[in-house]
Short mmCIF file of C-alpha atoms in Angstrom, two decimals:
data_model
loop_
_atom_site.label_atom_id
_atom_site.label_comp_id
_atom_site.label_asym_id
_atom_site.label_seq_id
_atom_site.Cartn_x
_atom_site.Cartn_y
_atom_site.Cartn_z
CA MET A 1 68.29 -156.26 -125.89
CA GLN A 2 69.99 -158.54 -123.74
CA ASN A 3 71.41 -157.90 -120.40
CA PRO A 4 75.03 -158.95 -120.64
CA PHE A 5 75.45 -159.32 -116.80
CA ALA A 6 72.91 -162.01 -117.00
CA GLU A 7 74.46 -163.98 -119.88
CA PRO A 8 77.14 -166.67 -119.79
CA GLY A 9 80.47 -166.00 -120.99
CA ALA A 10 83.74 -164.23 -120.25
CA TRP A 11 84.26 -160.33 -120.07
CA LEU A 12 86.86 -159.32 -122.48
CA ARG A 13 88.55 -155.87 -122.21
CA CYS A 14 88.54 -154.16 -125.91
CA ALA A 15 90.36 -151.35 -127.25
CA LEU A 16 88.12 -150.56 -130.07
CA HIS A 17 89.77 -147.28 -131.81
CA ALA A 18 93.34 -147.16 -132.26
CA HIS A 19 95.69 -146.08 -135.25
CA THR A 20 98.96 -147.20 -136.75
CA THR A 21 101.43 -145.92 -138.95
CA ASN A 22 99.12 -147.46 -141.83
CA SER A 23 97.29 -144.04 -141.34
CA ASP A 24 98.14 -141.37 -138.78
CA GLY A 25 99.30 -143.53 -135.78
CA ALA A 26 102.88 -143.35 -134.25
CA LEU A 27 103.47 -147.11 -133.90
CA SER A 28 103.45 -149.85 -136.63
CA PRO A 29 100.85 -152.55 -136.50
CA ALA A 30 102.91 -155.05 -134.96
CA LEU A 31 104.14 -152.83 -132.20
CA LEU A 32 100.54 -151.43 -131.53
CA VAL A 33 99.35 -155.03 -130.79
CA SER A 34 102.48 -155.54 -128.59
CA HIS A 35 101.65 -152.21 -126.84
CA TYR A 36 98.01 -153.42 -125.96
CA GLU A 37 99.04 -156.88 -125.22
CA HIS A 38 101.54 -155.56 -122.54
CA ALA A 39 98.44 -153.29 -121.25
CA ARG A 40 96.62 -156.42 -120.52
CA PHE A 41 93.89 -155.79 -123.08
CA ASP A 42 91.96 -158.87 -124.71
CA VAL A 43 90.84 -157.52 -127.87
CA LEU A 44 92.20 -154.63 -130.23
CA ALA A 45 90.48 -153.27 -133.21
CA ILE A 46 92.81 -151.25 -135.38
CA THR A 47 90.90 -148.68 -137.11
CA ASP A 48 93.16 -146.86 -139.48
CA HIS A 49 91.75 -144.15 -141.63
CA TRP A 50 90.72 -145.71 -145.04
CA VAL A 51 92.85 -148.78 -144.43
CA ARG A 52 91.82 -152.12 -143.19
CA THR A 53 94.57 -153.32 -141.08
CA ALA A 54 94.46 -157.19 -140.57
CA GLU A 55 97.43 -157.89 -138.01
CA PRO A 56 97.57 -161.36 -136.62
CA SER A 57 96.15 -162.05 -133.17
CA THR A 58 98.45 -163.32 -130.53
CA GLU A 59 97.95 -165.92 -127.91
CA ARG A 60 96.72 -163.27 -125.57
CA LEU A 61 95.39 -160.58 -127.58
CA LEU A 62 92.75 -161.01 -130.32
CA VAL A 63 92.95 -158.65 -133.28
CA LEU A 64 89.92 -157.15 -135.22
CA PRO A 65 90.42 -155.91 -138.75
CA ALA A 66 88.63 -152.71 -138.81
CA THR A 67 88.72 -149.16 -140.43
CA GLU A 68 87.51 -145.58 -139.92
CA LEU A 69 85.63 -143.91 -142.76
CA ASP A 70 84.80 -140.46 -143.52
CA ALA A 71 81.07 -139.86 -144.60
CA SER A 72 79.66 -136.63 -146.05
CA MET A 73 77.20 -134.58 -143.81
CA GLY A 74 76.29 -132.32 -146.54
CA PRO A 75 78.49 -129.10 -147.01
CA PRO A 76 82.20 -129.62 -147.88
CA GLY A 77 84.38 -129.99 -144.89
CA ARG A 78 81.62 -131.22 -142.82
CA GLU A 79 81.88 -134.98 -142.18
CA ALA A 80 81.21 -137.60 -139.67
CA HIS A 81 83.48 -140.48 -138.83
CA VAL A 82 82.27 -143.99 -138.93
CA LEU A 83 84.15 -147.03 -137.31
CA GLY A 84 83.67 -150.45 -139.28
CA PHE A 85 84.61 -153.50 -136.94
CA GLY A 86 85.23 -156.79 -138.68
CA VAL A 87 85.21 -155.42 -142.24
CA ARG A 88 86.25 -158.21 -144.70
CA SER A 89 86.86 -155.75 -147.80
CA ASP A 90 89.26 -153.01 -148.31
CA PRO A 91 88.01 -149.47 -148.51
CA VAL A 92 88.77 -147.06 -151.32
CA GLU A 93 89.16 -143.34 -150.31
CA PRO A 94 87.19 -141.35 -153.08
CA GLU A 95 88.95 -138.77 -154.92
CA THR A 96 86.34 -136.23 -154.59
CA GLU A 97 83.22 -136.24 -152.37
CA PHE A 98 82.76 -138.87 -149.46
CA ALA A 99 79.60 -140.95 -149.81
CA SER A 100 76.80 -140.17 -147.21
CA LEU A 101 76.35 -141.57 -143.83
CA ALA A 102 73.74 -143.95 -144.91
CA GLU A 103 76.01 -145.12 -147.95
CA THR A 104 78.82 -145.47 -145.60
CA VAL A 105 77.22 -147.51 -143.05
CA SER A 106 75.68 -149.72 -145.83
CA TRP A 107 79.33 -150.45 -147.16
CA ILE A 108 80.41 -151.49 -143.66
CA GLN A 109 77.58 -153.91 -143.37
CA ASP A 110 78.01 -155.27 -146.99
CA ALA A 111 81.60 -155.97 -146.05
CA GLY A 112 80.51 -157.93 -143.02
CA GLY A 113 81.40 -155.18 -140.50
CA VAL A 114 79.68 -153.55 -137.50
CA PRO A 115 79.18 -149.75 -138.00
CA TYR A 116 79.63 -147.31 -135.03
CA LEU A 117 79.75 -143.49 -135.07
CA ALA A 118 82.83 -142.14 -133.72
CA HIS A 119 83.21 -139.10 -131.58
CA PRO A 120 80.02 -136.92 -132.56
CA TYR A 121 80.90 -134.18 -130.35
CA TRP A 122 84.35 -133.57 -131.83
CA SER A 123 82.86 -133.92 -135.31
CA GLY A 124 80.36 -131.20 -134.36
CA LEU A 125 77.25 -133.39 -135.27
CA HIS A 126 73.57 -132.59 -134.46
CA VAL A 127 71.59 -135.63 -133.46
CA ASP A 128 68.97 -135.27 -136.28
CA GLU A 129 71.73 -135.69 -138.76
CA PHE A 130 72.47 -139.36 -137.65
CA ALA A 131 69.89 -140.55 -135.37
CA GLY A 132 67.61 -142.04 -138.22
CA CYS A 133 70.47 -143.74 -140.11
CA GLU A 134 69.28 -147.27 -140.66
CA GLY A 135 72.01 -149.79 -139.60
CA LEU A 136 74.23 -147.65 -137.43
CA LEU A 137 74.27 -149.41 -134.15
CA GLY A 138 75.58 -146.71 -131.81
CA LEU A 139 78.37 -144.08 -130.98
CA GLU A 140 81.15 -143.47 -128.86
CA VAL A 141 79.90 -142.06 -125.51
CA TYR A 142 83.42 -141.32 -124.68
CA ASN A 143 86.59 -140.91 -126.79
CA ALA A 144 89.68 -140.31 -124.61
CA GLY A 145 91.75 -138.78 -127.49
CA CYS A 146 89.06 -136.16 -128.15
CA GLU A 147 88.76 -135.23 -124.48
CA LEU A 148 92.37 -135.21 -124.00
CA GLU A 149 93.16 -132.76 -127.06
CA VAL A 150 90.13 -130.35 -127.18
CA GLY A 151 87.82 -131.46 -124.41
CA ARG A 152 85.25 -133.02 -126.72
CA GLY A 153 85.16 -136.44 -125.78
CA PHE A 154 81.77 -137.15 -123.99
CA ALA A 155 78.70 -137.56 -125.96
CA GLY A 156 76.28 -138.58 -123.37
CA VAL A 157 74.02 -135.61 -124.59
CA HIS A 158 74.01 -136.81 -128.08
CA TRP A 159 73.19 -140.57 -126.83
CA ASP A 160 70.32 -139.35 -124.58
CA ASP A 161 68.99 -137.37 -127.39
CA VAL A 162 68.83 -140.21 -129.69
CA LEU A 163 67.21 -142.41 -127.08
CA GLU A 164 64.63 -139.84 -126.22
CA ALA A 165 63.65 -139.60 -129.85
CA ASP A 166 63.10 -143.42 -129.83
CA GLY A 167 63.72 -145.15 -126.64
CA ARG A 168 62.87 -148.46 -128.03
CA ARG A 169 65.45 -148.59 -130.65
CA PRO A 170 68.73 -150.15 -129.53
CA TRP A 171 71.33 -147.62 -129.76
CA PHE A 172 74.66 -148.67 -127.90
CA GLY A 173 77.65 -146.59 -126.49
CA ILE A 174 81.09 -147.75 -126.65
CA ALA A 175 84.10 -146.09 -124.80
CA THR A 176 87.50 -145.83 -126.58
CA ASP A 177 90.97 -144.52 -126.83
CA ASP A 178 91.16 -143.26 -130.28
CA SER A 179 94.93 -143.61 -129.61
CA HIS A 180 97.43 -142.22 -131.92
CA ARG A 181 100.41 -141.68 -129.59
CA PRO A 182 100.25 -144.92 -127.46
CA GLY A 183 101.62 -144.25 -123.99
CA PHE A 184 100.16 -140.74 -124.19
CA ASP A 185 96.74 -141.20 -125.35
CA SER A 186 96.19 -145.16 -124.79
CA GLY A 187 94.83 -147.13 -121.99
CA LEU A 188 92.46 -144.42 -120.93
CA ALA A 189 89.04 -145.86 -122.02
CA TRP A 190 87.72 -149.28 -122.65
CA THR A 191 84.70 -151.50 -123.65
CA TRP A 192 84.12 -154.52 -121.58
CA VAL A 193 82.44 -157.13 -123.85
CA ARG A 194 80.63 -160.33 -122.86
CA ALA A 195 81.63 -162.83 -125.29
CA GLY A 196 80.42 -166.56 -125.34
CA GLU A 197 83.88 -167.75 -126.46
CA ARG A 198 87.09 -165.78 -127.15
CA THR A 199 86.91 -165.41 -130.79
CA PRO A 200 86.45 -162.43 -133.17
CA GLY A 201 83.18 -163.68 -134.30
CA ALA A 202 81.97 -163.61 -130.75
CA VAL A 203 83.22 -160.05 -130.04
CA LEU A 204 81.69 -158.98 -133.11
CA GLU A 205 78.39 -160.64 -132.35
CA ALA A 206 78.39 -158.80 -128.94
CA LEU A 207 78.99 -155.49 -130.44
CA ARG A 208 75.85 -156.15 -132.62
CA ALA A 209 73.91 -157.18 -129.70
CA GLY A 210 75.05 -154.67 -127.16
CA ALA A 211 76.30 -157.07 -124.70
CA PHE A 212 79.04 -154.89 -123.32
CA TYR A 213 79.59 -151.73 -121.26
CA GLY A 214 82.23 -148.73 -121.39
CA SER A 215 84.51 -147.72 -118.84
CA THR A 216 87.39 -145.33 -117.87
CA GLY A 217 87.95 -146.96 -114.55
CA PRO A 218 84.89 -148.45 -112.44
CA ALA A 219 84.04 -152.15 -112.99
CA ILE A 220 80.25 -153.26 -112.79
CA GLU A 221 80.03 -156.50 -111.21
CA GLU A 222 76.33 -157.32 -111.19
CA LEU A 223 73.32 -155.85 -112.66
CA THR A 224 69.62 -157.05 -112.41
CA VAL A 225 66.38 -155.41 -113.71
CA GLU A 226 63.00 -156.43 -112.59
CA ASP A 227 59.58 -154.38 -112.46
CA GLY A 228 61.33 -151.17 -112.85
CA VAL A 229 63.87 -151.36 -110.30
CA VAL A 230 67.44 -151.84 -111.12
CA GLU A 231 70.13 -153.43 -108.56
CA ILE A 232 73.62 -152.95 -109.33
CA ARG A 233 77.11 -153.93 -107.77
CA THR A 234 80.12 -152.05 -108.59
CA THR A 235 83.67 -151.39 -107.67
CA PRO A 236 83.67 -148.44 -105.11
CA ALA A 237 81.66 -145.54 -106.57
CA ARG A 238 81.03 -141.84 -105.68
CA SER A 239 77.71 -142.02 -107.52
CA ILE A 240 75.44 -144.23 -109.44
CA VAL A 241 72.81 -142.67 -111.66
CA LEU A 242 69.92 -144.28 -113.39
CA MET A 243 69.14 -141.92 -116.48
CA THR A 244 65.82 -142.28 -118.00
CA GLY A 245 65.09 -138.97 -119.72
CA ARG A 246 65.72 -135.11 -119.51
CA THR A 247 64.27 -134.72 -116.06
CA ARG A 248 63.47 -138.20 -115.06
CA GLY A 249 65.82 -140.88 -113.33
CA ALA A 250 67.40 -141.88 -109.98
CA SER A 251 70.53 -141.81 -108.14
CA VAL A 252 72.51 -142.51 -105.10
CA ASN A 253 75.76 -140.50 -104.02
CA ALA A 254 78.38 -140.97 -101.45
CA GLY A 255 80.18 -138.30 -99.56
CA ARG A 256 79.32 -135.30 -97.39
CA SER A 257 75.60 -135.24 -98.23
CA GLY A 258 74.93 -138.69 -99.39
CA TYR A 259 71.92 -137.47 -101.23
CA SER A 260 69.52 -140.20 -102.87
CA TYR A 261 66.79 -139.69 -105.36
CA ARG A 262 64.51 -142.86 -105.94
CA GLY A 263 67.41 -144.77 -104.88
CA GLU A 264 68.98 -146.82 -101.98
CA VAL A 265 72.38 -147.82 -101.04
CA LEU A 266 72.95 -151.46 -100.25
CA ASP A 267 76.53 -151.87 -99.58
CA ARG A 268 79.58 -149.57 -99.07
CA GLY A 269 83.23 -150.44 -99.23
CA GLU A 270 85.75 -149.57 -96.04
CA ALA A 271 86.28 -146.17 -97.42
CA GLY A 272 82.54 -145.29 -97.89
CA GLY A 273 82.46 -145.92 -101.70
CA ILE A 274 79.09 -147.45 -102.81
CA ARG A 275 79.53 -150.95 -103.63
CA ALA A 276 75.68 -151.77 -104.42
CA ALA A 277 72.45 -149.90 -104.81
CA ARG A 278 68.80 -150.10 -105.84
CA LEU A 279 67.27 -147.53 -108.24
CA SER A 280 63.75 -147.21 -109.19
CA ALA A 281 62.63 -145.88 -112.43
CA PRO A 282 59.81 -143.73 -112.87
CA ARG A 283 56.72 -145.39 -114.35
CA GLN A 284 56.62 -143.50 -117.75
CA ALA A 285 60.28 -144.40 -118.55
CA PRO A 286 60.76 -147.10 -121.09
CA TYR A 287 64.52 -147.24 -120.93
CA GLY A 288 67.26 -146.33 -118.70
CA ARG A 289 70.92 -146.43 -118.66
CA ILE A 290 73.53 -146.43 -115.72
CA GLU A 291 76.47 -144.14 -115.35
CA VAL A 292 78.87 -145.12 -112.45
CA THR A 293 81.46 -142.50 -111.17
CA ASP A 294 84.28 -143.52 -108.92
CA GLU A 295 86.36 -141.26 -106.47
CA ASN A 296 88.90 -140.48 -109.23
CA GLY A 297 86.18 -139.32 -111.90
CA GLY A 298 86.46 -142.27 -113.75
CA ARG A 299 82.97 -143.56 -115.44
CA ALA A 300 81.45 -146.47 -116.61
CA TRP A 301 78.29 -146.51 -118.83
CA THR A 302 75.82 -149.49 -119.38
CA ASN A 303 73.93 -149.81 -122.45
CA PRO A 304 70.13 -148.94 -122.41
CA LEU A 305 68.09 -151.06 -120.34
CA TRP A 306 64.24 -151.81 -121.09
CA ILE A 307 62.89 -151.62 -117.83
CA HIS A 308 59.17 -151.32 -118.19
#
C-alpha cells in the first residue's frame, strides 16, 4: 500500500455516504449537492439504496455516482450493506432474496465500482462473515449516523480483527456521515483522499489504493515510516496511538500524566496539544495504523502502514 502522505497530489475532503429522496433521504439530489458544496466538501458520493444516483458535478464539488446494496448473510433478515462507488450500471433490487456478499461485491466490480462494507457494528456482523470476501476493499471505521442514532458507529474492533487475521492484506477504513437528514447528521465525518488530479477517476483510484485517511476533526499533516518508526505531524492532539495488534503498539498522550509508551513527543502547540510525535513499532508487528484524538474527542484514522 502506498503512503498517501508521501505521494504528490491534492487532499480532497470527501463525503462518501449520503442519501437523497431517491431512497430514504430528506433532500433531492440537487439540494444535497448544494448542501455539501456549501459545507466546503470537495467530493460527494450519493449512495441511495438500490438506486444509482448520477447527479452532475458543480464547479466546486465532484459528484460520484454510487449506490448502497443489501447482501444476504444467511438467515432471513440478516444482511450486510455494501457501498459501490463509481458504479456505471443501475442495480435492480431482487423481489425475494438478496444476493450473497460475494455476489454483491462481484456485481459492483463488474459495474466498474469500488466496494466498501458499510457500518458492520450497526449491522451486527461478525468478522469471519466478511473478512475473506474477495474484492471487498475495506469498511467504514466510523459511521456518524449510526453513532448518532444508536451508538454503533465505531468499527475499529472489526477492522483490527480483519488485519490481525491477515496483516498483509490491504484492508482500508473510511469515515462517513451516512446522512439522511442534512444539517442534523451531515458534516460529522469525512475521508481525506489524496488524488493526483481533481477528477472522479482519480478519487476512485485513491479509494482502490488506500490513498486516504478518515477524520471527524483532526488533520494529519505529515507521516513517514522508516525501519519500524513512524513520525507524524497533526493538528493539536490529546493522544496519538500506533495500533499494531491486540497487546502491541505505541502511544503519546497530552494532559496531566503525559504518559508515553514506545513514543516520544516532538512538538507541542501553545495549549499543550501534541503537534508531532515519533512512535516505535514492536519488531513482530507487520502492520500498524494510527489513531489521532483531539481535545474535543474528534478522531482521525490512517490506513494500515506496512512497517517491517
